[in-house]
Coordinates of N, CA and C in Angstrom, one line a residue:
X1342 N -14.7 -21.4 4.8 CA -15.0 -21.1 6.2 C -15.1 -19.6 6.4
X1343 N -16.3 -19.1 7.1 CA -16.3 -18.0 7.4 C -15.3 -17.5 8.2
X1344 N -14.4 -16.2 7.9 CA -13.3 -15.7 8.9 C -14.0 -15.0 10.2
X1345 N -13.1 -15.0 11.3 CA -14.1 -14.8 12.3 C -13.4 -13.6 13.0
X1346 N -13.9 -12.4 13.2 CA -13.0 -10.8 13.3 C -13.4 -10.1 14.7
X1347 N -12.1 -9.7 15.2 CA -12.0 -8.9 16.1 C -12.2 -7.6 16.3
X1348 N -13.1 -6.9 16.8 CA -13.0 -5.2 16.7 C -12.3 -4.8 17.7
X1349 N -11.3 -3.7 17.5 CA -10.1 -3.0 18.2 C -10.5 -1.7 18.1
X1350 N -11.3 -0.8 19.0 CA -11.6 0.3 18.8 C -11.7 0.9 19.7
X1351 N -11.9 2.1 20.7 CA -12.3 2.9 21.9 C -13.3 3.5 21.4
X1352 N -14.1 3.5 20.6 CA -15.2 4.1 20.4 C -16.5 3.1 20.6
X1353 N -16.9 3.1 21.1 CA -17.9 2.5 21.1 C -19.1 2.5 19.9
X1354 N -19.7 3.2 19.5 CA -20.4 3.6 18.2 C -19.6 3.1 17.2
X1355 N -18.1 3.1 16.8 CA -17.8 2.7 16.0 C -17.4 1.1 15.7
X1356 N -17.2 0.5 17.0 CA -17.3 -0.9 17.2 C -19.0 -1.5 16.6
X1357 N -20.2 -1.0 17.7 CA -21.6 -1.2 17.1 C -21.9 -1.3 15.5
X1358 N -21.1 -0.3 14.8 CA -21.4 0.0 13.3 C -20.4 -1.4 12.7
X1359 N -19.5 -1.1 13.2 CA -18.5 -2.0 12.4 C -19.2 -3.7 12.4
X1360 N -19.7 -4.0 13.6 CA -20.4 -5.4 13.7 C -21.5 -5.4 13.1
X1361 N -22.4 -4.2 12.9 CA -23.5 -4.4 12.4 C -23.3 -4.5 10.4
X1362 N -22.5 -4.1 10.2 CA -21.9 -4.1 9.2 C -21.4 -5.4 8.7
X1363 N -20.5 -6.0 9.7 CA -19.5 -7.4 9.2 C -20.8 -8.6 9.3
X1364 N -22.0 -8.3 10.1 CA -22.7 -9.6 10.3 C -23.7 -9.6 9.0
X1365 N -23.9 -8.1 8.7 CA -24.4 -8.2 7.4 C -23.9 -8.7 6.5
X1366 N -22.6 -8.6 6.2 CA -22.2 -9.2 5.2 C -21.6 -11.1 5.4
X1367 N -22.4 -11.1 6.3 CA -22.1 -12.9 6.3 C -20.5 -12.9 7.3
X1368 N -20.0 -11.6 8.0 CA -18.9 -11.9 8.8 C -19.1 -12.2 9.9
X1369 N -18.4 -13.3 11.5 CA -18.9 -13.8 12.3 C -17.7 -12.3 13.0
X1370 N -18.3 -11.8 13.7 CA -17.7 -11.2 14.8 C -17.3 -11.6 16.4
X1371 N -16.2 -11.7 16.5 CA -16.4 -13.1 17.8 C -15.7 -12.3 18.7
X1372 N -15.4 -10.9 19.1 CA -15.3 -10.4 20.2 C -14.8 -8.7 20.1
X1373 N -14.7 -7.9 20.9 CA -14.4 -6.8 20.9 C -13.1 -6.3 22.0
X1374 N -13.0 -5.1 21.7 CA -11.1 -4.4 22.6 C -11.9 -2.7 22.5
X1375 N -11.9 -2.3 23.7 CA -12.0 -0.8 24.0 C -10.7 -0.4 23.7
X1376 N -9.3 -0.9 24.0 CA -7.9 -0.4 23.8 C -6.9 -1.6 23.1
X1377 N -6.1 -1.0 22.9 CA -4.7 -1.8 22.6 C -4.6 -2.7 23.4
X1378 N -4.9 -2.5 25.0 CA -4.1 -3.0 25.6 C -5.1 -4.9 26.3
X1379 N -6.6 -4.4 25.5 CA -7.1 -5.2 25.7 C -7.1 -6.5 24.4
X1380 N -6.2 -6.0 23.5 CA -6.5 -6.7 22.1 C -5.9 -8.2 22.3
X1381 N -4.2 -8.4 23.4 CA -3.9 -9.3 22.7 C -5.0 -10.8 23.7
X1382 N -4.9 -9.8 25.0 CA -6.2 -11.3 26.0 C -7.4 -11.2 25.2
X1383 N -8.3 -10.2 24.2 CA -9.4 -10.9 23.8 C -8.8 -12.0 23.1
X1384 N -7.7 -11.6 22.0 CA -6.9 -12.7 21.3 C -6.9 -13.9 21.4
X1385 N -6.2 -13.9 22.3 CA -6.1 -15.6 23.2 C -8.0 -15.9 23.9
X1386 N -8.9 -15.7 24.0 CA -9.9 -15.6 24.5 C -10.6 -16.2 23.4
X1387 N -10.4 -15.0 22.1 CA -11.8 -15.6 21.2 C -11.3 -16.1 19.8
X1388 N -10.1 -16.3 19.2 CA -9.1 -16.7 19.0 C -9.8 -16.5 17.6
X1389 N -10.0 -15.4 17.1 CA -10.4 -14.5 15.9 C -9.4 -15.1 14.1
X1390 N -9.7 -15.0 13.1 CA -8.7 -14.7 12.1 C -8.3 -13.7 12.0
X1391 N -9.0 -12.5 11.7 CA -9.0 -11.4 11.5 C -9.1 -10.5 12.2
X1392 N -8.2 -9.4 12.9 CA -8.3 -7.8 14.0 C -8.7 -7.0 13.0
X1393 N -9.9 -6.4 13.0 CA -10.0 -4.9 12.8 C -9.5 -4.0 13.8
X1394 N -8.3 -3.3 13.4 CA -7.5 -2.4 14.5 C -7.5 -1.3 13.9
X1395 N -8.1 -0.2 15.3 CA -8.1 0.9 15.1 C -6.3 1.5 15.5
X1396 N -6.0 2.2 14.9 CA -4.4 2.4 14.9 C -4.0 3.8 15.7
X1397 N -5.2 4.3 15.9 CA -5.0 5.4 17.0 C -6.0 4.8 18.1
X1398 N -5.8 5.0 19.1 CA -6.2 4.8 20.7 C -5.7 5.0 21.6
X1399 N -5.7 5.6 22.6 CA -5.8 6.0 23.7 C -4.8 4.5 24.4
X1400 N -3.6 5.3 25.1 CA -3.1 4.1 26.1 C -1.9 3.5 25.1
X1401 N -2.3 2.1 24.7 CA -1.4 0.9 23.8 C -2.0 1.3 22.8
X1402 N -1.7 2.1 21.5 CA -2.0 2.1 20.4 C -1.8 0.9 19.7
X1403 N -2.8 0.9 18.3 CA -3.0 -0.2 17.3 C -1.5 -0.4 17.1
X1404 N -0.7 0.2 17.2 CA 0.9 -0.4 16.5 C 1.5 -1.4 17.3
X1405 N 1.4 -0.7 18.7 CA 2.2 -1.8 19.7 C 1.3 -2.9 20.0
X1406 N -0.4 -2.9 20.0 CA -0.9 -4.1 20.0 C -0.5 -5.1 18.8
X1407 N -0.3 -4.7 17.7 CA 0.1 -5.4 16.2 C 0.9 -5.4 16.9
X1408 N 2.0 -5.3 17.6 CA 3.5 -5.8 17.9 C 3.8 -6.5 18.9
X1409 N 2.9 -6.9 19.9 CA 2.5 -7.5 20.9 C 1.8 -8.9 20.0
X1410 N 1.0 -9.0 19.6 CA 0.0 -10.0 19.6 C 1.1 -10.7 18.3
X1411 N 1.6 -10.1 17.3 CA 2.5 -11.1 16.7 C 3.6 -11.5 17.3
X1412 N 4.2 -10.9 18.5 CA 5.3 -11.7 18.9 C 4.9 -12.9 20.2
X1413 N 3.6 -12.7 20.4 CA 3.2 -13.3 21.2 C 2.6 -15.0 21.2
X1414 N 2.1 -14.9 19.8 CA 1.6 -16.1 19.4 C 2.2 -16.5 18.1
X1415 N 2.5 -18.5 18.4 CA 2.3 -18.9 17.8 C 2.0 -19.1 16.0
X1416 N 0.5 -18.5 16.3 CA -0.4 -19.0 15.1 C -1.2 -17.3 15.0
X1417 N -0.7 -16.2 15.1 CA -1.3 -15.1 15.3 C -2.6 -14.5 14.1
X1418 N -3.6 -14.0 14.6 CA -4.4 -13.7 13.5 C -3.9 -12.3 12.6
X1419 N -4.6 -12.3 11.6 CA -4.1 -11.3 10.5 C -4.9 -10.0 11.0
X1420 N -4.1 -8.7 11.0 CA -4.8 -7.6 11.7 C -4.7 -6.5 10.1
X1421 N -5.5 -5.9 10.2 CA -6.0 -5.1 9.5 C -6.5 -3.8 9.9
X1422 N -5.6 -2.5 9.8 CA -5.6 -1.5 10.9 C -6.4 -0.5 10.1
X1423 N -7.3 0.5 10.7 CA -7.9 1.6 10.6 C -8.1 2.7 10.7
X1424 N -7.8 3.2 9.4 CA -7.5 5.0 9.7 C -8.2 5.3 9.1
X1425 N -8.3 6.8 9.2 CA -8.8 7.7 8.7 C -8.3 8.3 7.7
X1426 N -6.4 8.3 7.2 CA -5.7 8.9 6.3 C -5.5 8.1 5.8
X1427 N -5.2 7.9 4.3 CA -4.5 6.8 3.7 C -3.0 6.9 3.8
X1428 N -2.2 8.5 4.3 CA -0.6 8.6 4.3 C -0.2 8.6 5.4
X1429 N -1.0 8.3 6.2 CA -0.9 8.2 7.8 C 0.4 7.6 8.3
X1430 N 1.3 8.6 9.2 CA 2.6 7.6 9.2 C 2.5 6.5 10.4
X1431 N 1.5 6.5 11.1 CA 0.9 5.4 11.6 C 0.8 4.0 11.2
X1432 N 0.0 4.7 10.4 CA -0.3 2.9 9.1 C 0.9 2.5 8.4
X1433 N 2.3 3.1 8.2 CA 3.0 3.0 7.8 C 4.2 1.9 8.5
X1434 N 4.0 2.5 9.8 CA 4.4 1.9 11.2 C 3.8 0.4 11.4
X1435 N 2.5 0.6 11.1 CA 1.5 -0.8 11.5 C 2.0 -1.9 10.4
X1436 N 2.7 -1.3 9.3 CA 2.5 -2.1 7.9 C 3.9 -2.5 8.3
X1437 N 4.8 -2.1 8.8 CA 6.2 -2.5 8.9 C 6.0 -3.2 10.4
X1438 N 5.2 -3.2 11.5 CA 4.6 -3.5 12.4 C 4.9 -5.3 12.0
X1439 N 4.2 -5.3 11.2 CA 3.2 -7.1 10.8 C 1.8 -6.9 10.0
X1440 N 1.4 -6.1 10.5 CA -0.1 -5.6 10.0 C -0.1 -6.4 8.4
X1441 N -1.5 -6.9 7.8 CA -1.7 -7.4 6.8 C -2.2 -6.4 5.8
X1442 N -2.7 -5.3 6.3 CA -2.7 -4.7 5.4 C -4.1 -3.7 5.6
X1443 N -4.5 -2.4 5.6 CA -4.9 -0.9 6.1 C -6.5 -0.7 5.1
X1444 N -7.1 -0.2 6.1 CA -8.8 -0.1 5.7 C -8.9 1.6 6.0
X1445 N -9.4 2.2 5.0 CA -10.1 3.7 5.6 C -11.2 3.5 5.9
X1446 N -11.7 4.3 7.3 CA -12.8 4.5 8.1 C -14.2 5.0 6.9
X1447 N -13.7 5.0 6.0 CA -15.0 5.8 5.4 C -15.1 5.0 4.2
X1448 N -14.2 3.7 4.3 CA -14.9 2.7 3.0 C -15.9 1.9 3.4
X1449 N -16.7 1.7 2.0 CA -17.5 0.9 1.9 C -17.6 -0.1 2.4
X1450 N -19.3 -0.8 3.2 CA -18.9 -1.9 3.3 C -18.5 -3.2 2.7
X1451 N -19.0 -3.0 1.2 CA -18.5 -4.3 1.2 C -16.7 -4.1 0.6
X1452 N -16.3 -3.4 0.5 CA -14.7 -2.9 0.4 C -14.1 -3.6 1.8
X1453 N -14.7 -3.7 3.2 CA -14.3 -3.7 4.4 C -14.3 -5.3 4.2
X1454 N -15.6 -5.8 3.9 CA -15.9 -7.2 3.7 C -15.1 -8.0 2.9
X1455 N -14.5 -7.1 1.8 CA -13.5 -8.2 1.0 C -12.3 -8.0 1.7
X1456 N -12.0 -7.2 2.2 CA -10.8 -7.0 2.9 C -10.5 -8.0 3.9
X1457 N -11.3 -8.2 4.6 CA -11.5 -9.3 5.7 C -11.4 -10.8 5.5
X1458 N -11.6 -10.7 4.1 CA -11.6 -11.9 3.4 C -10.1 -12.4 2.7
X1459 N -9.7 -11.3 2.2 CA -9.0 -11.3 1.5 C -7.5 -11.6 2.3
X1460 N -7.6 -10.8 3.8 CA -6.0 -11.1 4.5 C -6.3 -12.1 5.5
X1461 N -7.6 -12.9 5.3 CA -7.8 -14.1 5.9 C -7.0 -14.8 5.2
X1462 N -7.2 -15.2 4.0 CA -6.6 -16.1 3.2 C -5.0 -15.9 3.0
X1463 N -4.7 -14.6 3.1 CA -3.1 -14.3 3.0 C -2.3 -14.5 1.3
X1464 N -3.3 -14.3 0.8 CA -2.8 -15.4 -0.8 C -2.2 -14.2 -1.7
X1465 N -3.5 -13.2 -1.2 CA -2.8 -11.9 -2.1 C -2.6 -10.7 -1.3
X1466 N -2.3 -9.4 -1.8 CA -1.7 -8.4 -1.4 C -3.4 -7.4 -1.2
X1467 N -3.6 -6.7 -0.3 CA -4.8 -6.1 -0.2 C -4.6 -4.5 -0.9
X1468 N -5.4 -3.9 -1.6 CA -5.2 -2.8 -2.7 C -3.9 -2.4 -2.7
X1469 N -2.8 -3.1 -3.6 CA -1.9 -2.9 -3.8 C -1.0 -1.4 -4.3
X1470 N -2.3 -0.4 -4.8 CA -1.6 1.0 -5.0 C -2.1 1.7 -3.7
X1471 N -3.0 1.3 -2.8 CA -2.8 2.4 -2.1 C -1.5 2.6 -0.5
X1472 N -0.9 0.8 -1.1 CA 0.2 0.8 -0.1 C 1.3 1.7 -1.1
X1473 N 1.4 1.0 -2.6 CA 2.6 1.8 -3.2 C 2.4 3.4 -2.9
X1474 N 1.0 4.1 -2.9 CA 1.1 5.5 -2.0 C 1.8 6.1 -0.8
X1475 N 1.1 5.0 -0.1 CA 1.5 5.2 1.1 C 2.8 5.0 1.5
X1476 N 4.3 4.3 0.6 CA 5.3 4.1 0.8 C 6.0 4.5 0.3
X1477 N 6.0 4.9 -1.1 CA 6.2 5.7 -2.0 C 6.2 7.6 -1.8
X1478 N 6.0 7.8 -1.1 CA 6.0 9.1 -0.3 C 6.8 9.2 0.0
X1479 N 7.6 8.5 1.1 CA 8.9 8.3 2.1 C 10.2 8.0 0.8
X1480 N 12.0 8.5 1.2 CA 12.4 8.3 0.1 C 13.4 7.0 0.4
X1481 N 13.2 6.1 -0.4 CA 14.7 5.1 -0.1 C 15.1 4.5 1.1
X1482 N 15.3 3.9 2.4 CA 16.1 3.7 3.0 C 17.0 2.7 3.3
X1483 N 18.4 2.6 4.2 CA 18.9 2.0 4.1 C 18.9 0.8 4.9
X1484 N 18.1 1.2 5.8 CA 17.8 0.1 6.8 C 17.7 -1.7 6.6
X1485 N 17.0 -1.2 5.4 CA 16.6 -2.9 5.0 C 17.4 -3.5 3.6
X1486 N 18.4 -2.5 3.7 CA 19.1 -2.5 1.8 C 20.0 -4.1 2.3
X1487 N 20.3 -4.7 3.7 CA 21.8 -5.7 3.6 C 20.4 -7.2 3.5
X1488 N 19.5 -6.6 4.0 CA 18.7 -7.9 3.9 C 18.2 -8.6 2.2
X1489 N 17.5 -7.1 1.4 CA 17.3 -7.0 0.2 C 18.2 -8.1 -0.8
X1490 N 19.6 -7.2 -0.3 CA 20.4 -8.3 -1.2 C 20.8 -9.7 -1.1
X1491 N 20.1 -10.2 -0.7 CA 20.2 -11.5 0.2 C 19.4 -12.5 -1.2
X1492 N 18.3 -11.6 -1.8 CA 17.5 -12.1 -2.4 C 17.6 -12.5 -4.1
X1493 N 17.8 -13.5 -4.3 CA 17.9 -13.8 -6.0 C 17.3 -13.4 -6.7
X1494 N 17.7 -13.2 -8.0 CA 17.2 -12.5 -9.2 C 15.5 -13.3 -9.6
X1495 N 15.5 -14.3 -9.3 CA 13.8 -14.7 -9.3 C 13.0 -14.9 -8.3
X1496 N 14.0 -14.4 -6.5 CA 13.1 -13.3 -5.9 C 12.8 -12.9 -6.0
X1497 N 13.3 -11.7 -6.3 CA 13.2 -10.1 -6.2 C 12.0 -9.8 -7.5
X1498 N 12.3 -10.9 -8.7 CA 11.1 -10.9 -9.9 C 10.0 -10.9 -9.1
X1499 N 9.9 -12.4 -8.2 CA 8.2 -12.6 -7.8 C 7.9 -11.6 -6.6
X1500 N 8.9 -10.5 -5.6 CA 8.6 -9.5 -4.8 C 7.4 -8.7 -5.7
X1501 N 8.4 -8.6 -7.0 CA 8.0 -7.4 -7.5 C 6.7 -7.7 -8.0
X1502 N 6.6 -8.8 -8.4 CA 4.8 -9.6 -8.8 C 4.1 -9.4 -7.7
X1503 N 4.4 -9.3 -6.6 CA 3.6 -9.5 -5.3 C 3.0 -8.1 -5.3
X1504 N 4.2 -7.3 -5.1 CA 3.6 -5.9 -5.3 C 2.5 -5.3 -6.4
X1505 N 2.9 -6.2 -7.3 CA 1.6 -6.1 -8.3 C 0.2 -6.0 -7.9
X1506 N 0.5 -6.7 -6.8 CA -1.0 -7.3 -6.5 C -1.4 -9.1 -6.8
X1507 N -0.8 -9.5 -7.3 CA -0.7 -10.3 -8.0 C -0.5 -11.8 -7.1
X1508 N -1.8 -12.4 -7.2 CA -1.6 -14.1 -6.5 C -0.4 -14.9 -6.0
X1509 N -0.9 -16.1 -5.7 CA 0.3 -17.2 -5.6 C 0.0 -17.8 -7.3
X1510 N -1.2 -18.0 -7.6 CA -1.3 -18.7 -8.8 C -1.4 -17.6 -9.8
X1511 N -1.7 -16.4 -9.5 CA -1.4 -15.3 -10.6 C 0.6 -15.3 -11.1
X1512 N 1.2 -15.7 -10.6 CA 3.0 -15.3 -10.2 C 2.8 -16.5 -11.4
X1513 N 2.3 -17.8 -10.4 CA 2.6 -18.9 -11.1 C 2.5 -19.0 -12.9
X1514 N 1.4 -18.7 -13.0 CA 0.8 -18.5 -14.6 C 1.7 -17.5 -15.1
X1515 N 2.2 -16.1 -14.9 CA 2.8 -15.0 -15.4 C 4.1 -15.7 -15.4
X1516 N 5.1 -16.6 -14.9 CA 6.7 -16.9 -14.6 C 6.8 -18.4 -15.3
X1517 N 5.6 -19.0 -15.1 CA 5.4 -20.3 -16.6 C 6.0 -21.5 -15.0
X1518 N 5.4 -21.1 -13.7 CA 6.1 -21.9 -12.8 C 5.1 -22.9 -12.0
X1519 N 5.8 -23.8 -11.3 CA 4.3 -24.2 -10.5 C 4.2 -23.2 -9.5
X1520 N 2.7 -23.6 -9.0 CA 2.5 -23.1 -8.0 C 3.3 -23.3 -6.8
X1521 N 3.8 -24.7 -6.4 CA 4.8 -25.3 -4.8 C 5.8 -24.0 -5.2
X1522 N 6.5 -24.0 -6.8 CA 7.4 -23.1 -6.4 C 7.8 -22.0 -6.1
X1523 N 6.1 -21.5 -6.3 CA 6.0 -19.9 -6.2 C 5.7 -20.3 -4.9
X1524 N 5.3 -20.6 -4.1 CA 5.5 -20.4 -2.8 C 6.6 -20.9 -1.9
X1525 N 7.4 -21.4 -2.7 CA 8.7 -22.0 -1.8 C 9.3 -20.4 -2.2
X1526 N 9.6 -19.7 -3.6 CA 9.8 -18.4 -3.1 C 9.3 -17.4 -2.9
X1527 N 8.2 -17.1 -2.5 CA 7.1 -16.4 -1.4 C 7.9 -17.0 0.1
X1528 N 8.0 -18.2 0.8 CA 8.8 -18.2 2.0 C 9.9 -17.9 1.9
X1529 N 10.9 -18.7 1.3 CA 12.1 -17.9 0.9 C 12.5 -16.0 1.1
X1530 N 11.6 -15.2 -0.1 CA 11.8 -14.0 0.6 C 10.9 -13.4 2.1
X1531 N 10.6 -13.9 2.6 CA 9.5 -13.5 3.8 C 10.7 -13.8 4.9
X1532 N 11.2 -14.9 4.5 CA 12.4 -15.6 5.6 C 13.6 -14.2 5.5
X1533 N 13.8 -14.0 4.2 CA 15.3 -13.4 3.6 C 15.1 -11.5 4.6
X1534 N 13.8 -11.4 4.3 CA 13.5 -10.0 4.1 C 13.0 -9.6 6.1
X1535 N 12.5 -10.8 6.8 CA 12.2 -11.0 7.7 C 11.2 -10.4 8.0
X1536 N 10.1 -10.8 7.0 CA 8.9 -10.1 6.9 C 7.7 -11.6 7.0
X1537 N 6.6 -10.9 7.7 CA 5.5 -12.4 8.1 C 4.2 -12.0 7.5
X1538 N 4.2 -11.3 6.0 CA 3.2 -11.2 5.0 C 3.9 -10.6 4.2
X1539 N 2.3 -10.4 3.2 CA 3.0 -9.5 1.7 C 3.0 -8.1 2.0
X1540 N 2.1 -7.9 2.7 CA 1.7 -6.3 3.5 C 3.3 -5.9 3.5
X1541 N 3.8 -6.6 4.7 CA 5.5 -6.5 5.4 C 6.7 -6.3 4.2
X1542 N 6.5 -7.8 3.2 CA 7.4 -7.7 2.4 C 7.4 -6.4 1.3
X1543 N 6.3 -6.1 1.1 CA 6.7 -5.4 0.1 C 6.8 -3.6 0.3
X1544 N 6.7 -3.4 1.6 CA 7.3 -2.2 2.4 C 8.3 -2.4 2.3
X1545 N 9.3 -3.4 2.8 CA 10.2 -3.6 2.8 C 11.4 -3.2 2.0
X1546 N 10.4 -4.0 0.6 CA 11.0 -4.3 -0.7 C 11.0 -2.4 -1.3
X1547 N 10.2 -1.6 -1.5 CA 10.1 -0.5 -1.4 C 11.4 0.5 -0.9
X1548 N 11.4 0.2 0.6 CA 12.1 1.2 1.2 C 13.3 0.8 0.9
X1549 N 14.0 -0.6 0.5 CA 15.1 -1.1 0.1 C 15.5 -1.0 -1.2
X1550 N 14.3 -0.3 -1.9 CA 14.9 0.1 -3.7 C 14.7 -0.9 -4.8
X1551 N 13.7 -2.4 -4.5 CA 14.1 -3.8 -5.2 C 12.6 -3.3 -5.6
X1552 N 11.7 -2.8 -5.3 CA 10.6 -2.1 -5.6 C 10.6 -1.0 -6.1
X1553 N 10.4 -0.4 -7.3 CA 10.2 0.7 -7.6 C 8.6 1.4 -8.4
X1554 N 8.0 2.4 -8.1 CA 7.2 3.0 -9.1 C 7.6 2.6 -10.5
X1555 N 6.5 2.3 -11.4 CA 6.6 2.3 -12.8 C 7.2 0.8 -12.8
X1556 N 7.6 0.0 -12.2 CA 8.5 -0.7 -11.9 C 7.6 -2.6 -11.6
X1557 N 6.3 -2.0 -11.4 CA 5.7 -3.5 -10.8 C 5.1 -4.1 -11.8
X1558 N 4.9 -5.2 -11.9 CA 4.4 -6.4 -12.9 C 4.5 -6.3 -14.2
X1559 N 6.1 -6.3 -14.5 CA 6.5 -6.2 -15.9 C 6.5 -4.9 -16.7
X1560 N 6.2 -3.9 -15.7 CA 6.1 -2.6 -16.1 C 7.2 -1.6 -16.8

């Protein structure tokens, strides 16, 4: 099924590009947001999979819309926020937010197109080093260290696979497991860590220490 995407922008020219773009690539665009504050009624309106959210705007920025629209629904669609920086402490915000995971304004389109695709499905983690950049900056904290430990030693393994980059059936094949089980612990830590993706979890896992550099997929 084609995923069907929301543009979150105040620019107008950059909305126009952005659709002309996603319909080229076979994406259905099924409504638009001049502000934050319009994102989460188009939401409920055109009932999108995917937000392309611009994370700076004017009024409700991209963070508190991502923070609005997931506590608001149900069945919320996967947002995908848009900067201009890759270290942006914004996007860092949006990633601990709920956000599925961060697009630069100057990638390619079809980079934009797999992306769209890719936190549709939720299965994998979207360019996996440029989050460990972007979190890996910041040093340690403790905020999330009483949840962390909550988590079993063949959690904290498959966290660390996630961070990899690494599938539900990629975990499965590398741990010799089924697939049911790699996702019974994929919910398991999402539950533990109180995180509602991989994007989330493995910020999380990061700032909590169970993540480290040099540290991901058997490294």
């Amino acid at each position: 099924m084609t995923p069907a995407v929301l543009l979150a922008d105040d620019e107008p020219l950059v909305r126009a590009g952005l659709r002309a773009l996603l319909e080229q690539q076979g994406l259905r665009v099924v409504g638009e947001a001049a502000d934050g504050a319009e994102v989460l009624p188009e939401v409920r309106r055109s009932r999108p999979d995917v937000v392309l959210m611009d994370v700076r705007m004017p009024g409700t920025d991209g963070i508190e819309a991502t923070r609005q629209v997931l506590a608001a629904l149900d069945d919320p669609p996967k947002i995908l926020v848009v900067t201009t920086f890759d270290n942006d402490d914004y996007v860092h915000e949006a990633l601990l937010a709920g956000a599925s995971g961060f697009l630069l304004k100057r990638a390619r389109k079809e980079e934009i197109a797999h992306a769209v695709r890719t936190v549709a499905t939720g299965d994998s983690l979207l360019f996996p080093e440029a989050i460990r950049r972007l979190v890996t900056a910041r040093p340690p904290g403790g905020r999330y260290a009483r949840a962390a430990k909550t988590l079993t030693r063949r959690e904290a393994e498959v966290l660390r696979l996630i961070a990899g980059g690494l599938s539900n059936q990629d975990i499965a094949a590398a741990l010799v497991i089924s697939l049911e089980t790699v996702k019974t612990h994929v919910g398991n830590i999402f539950a533990k860590l109180g995180a509602g993706n991989r994007s989330q979890a493995v910020v999380i896992a990061y700032e909590s220490g169970v993540v480290r550099p040099g540290h991901l997929a058997g490294r």
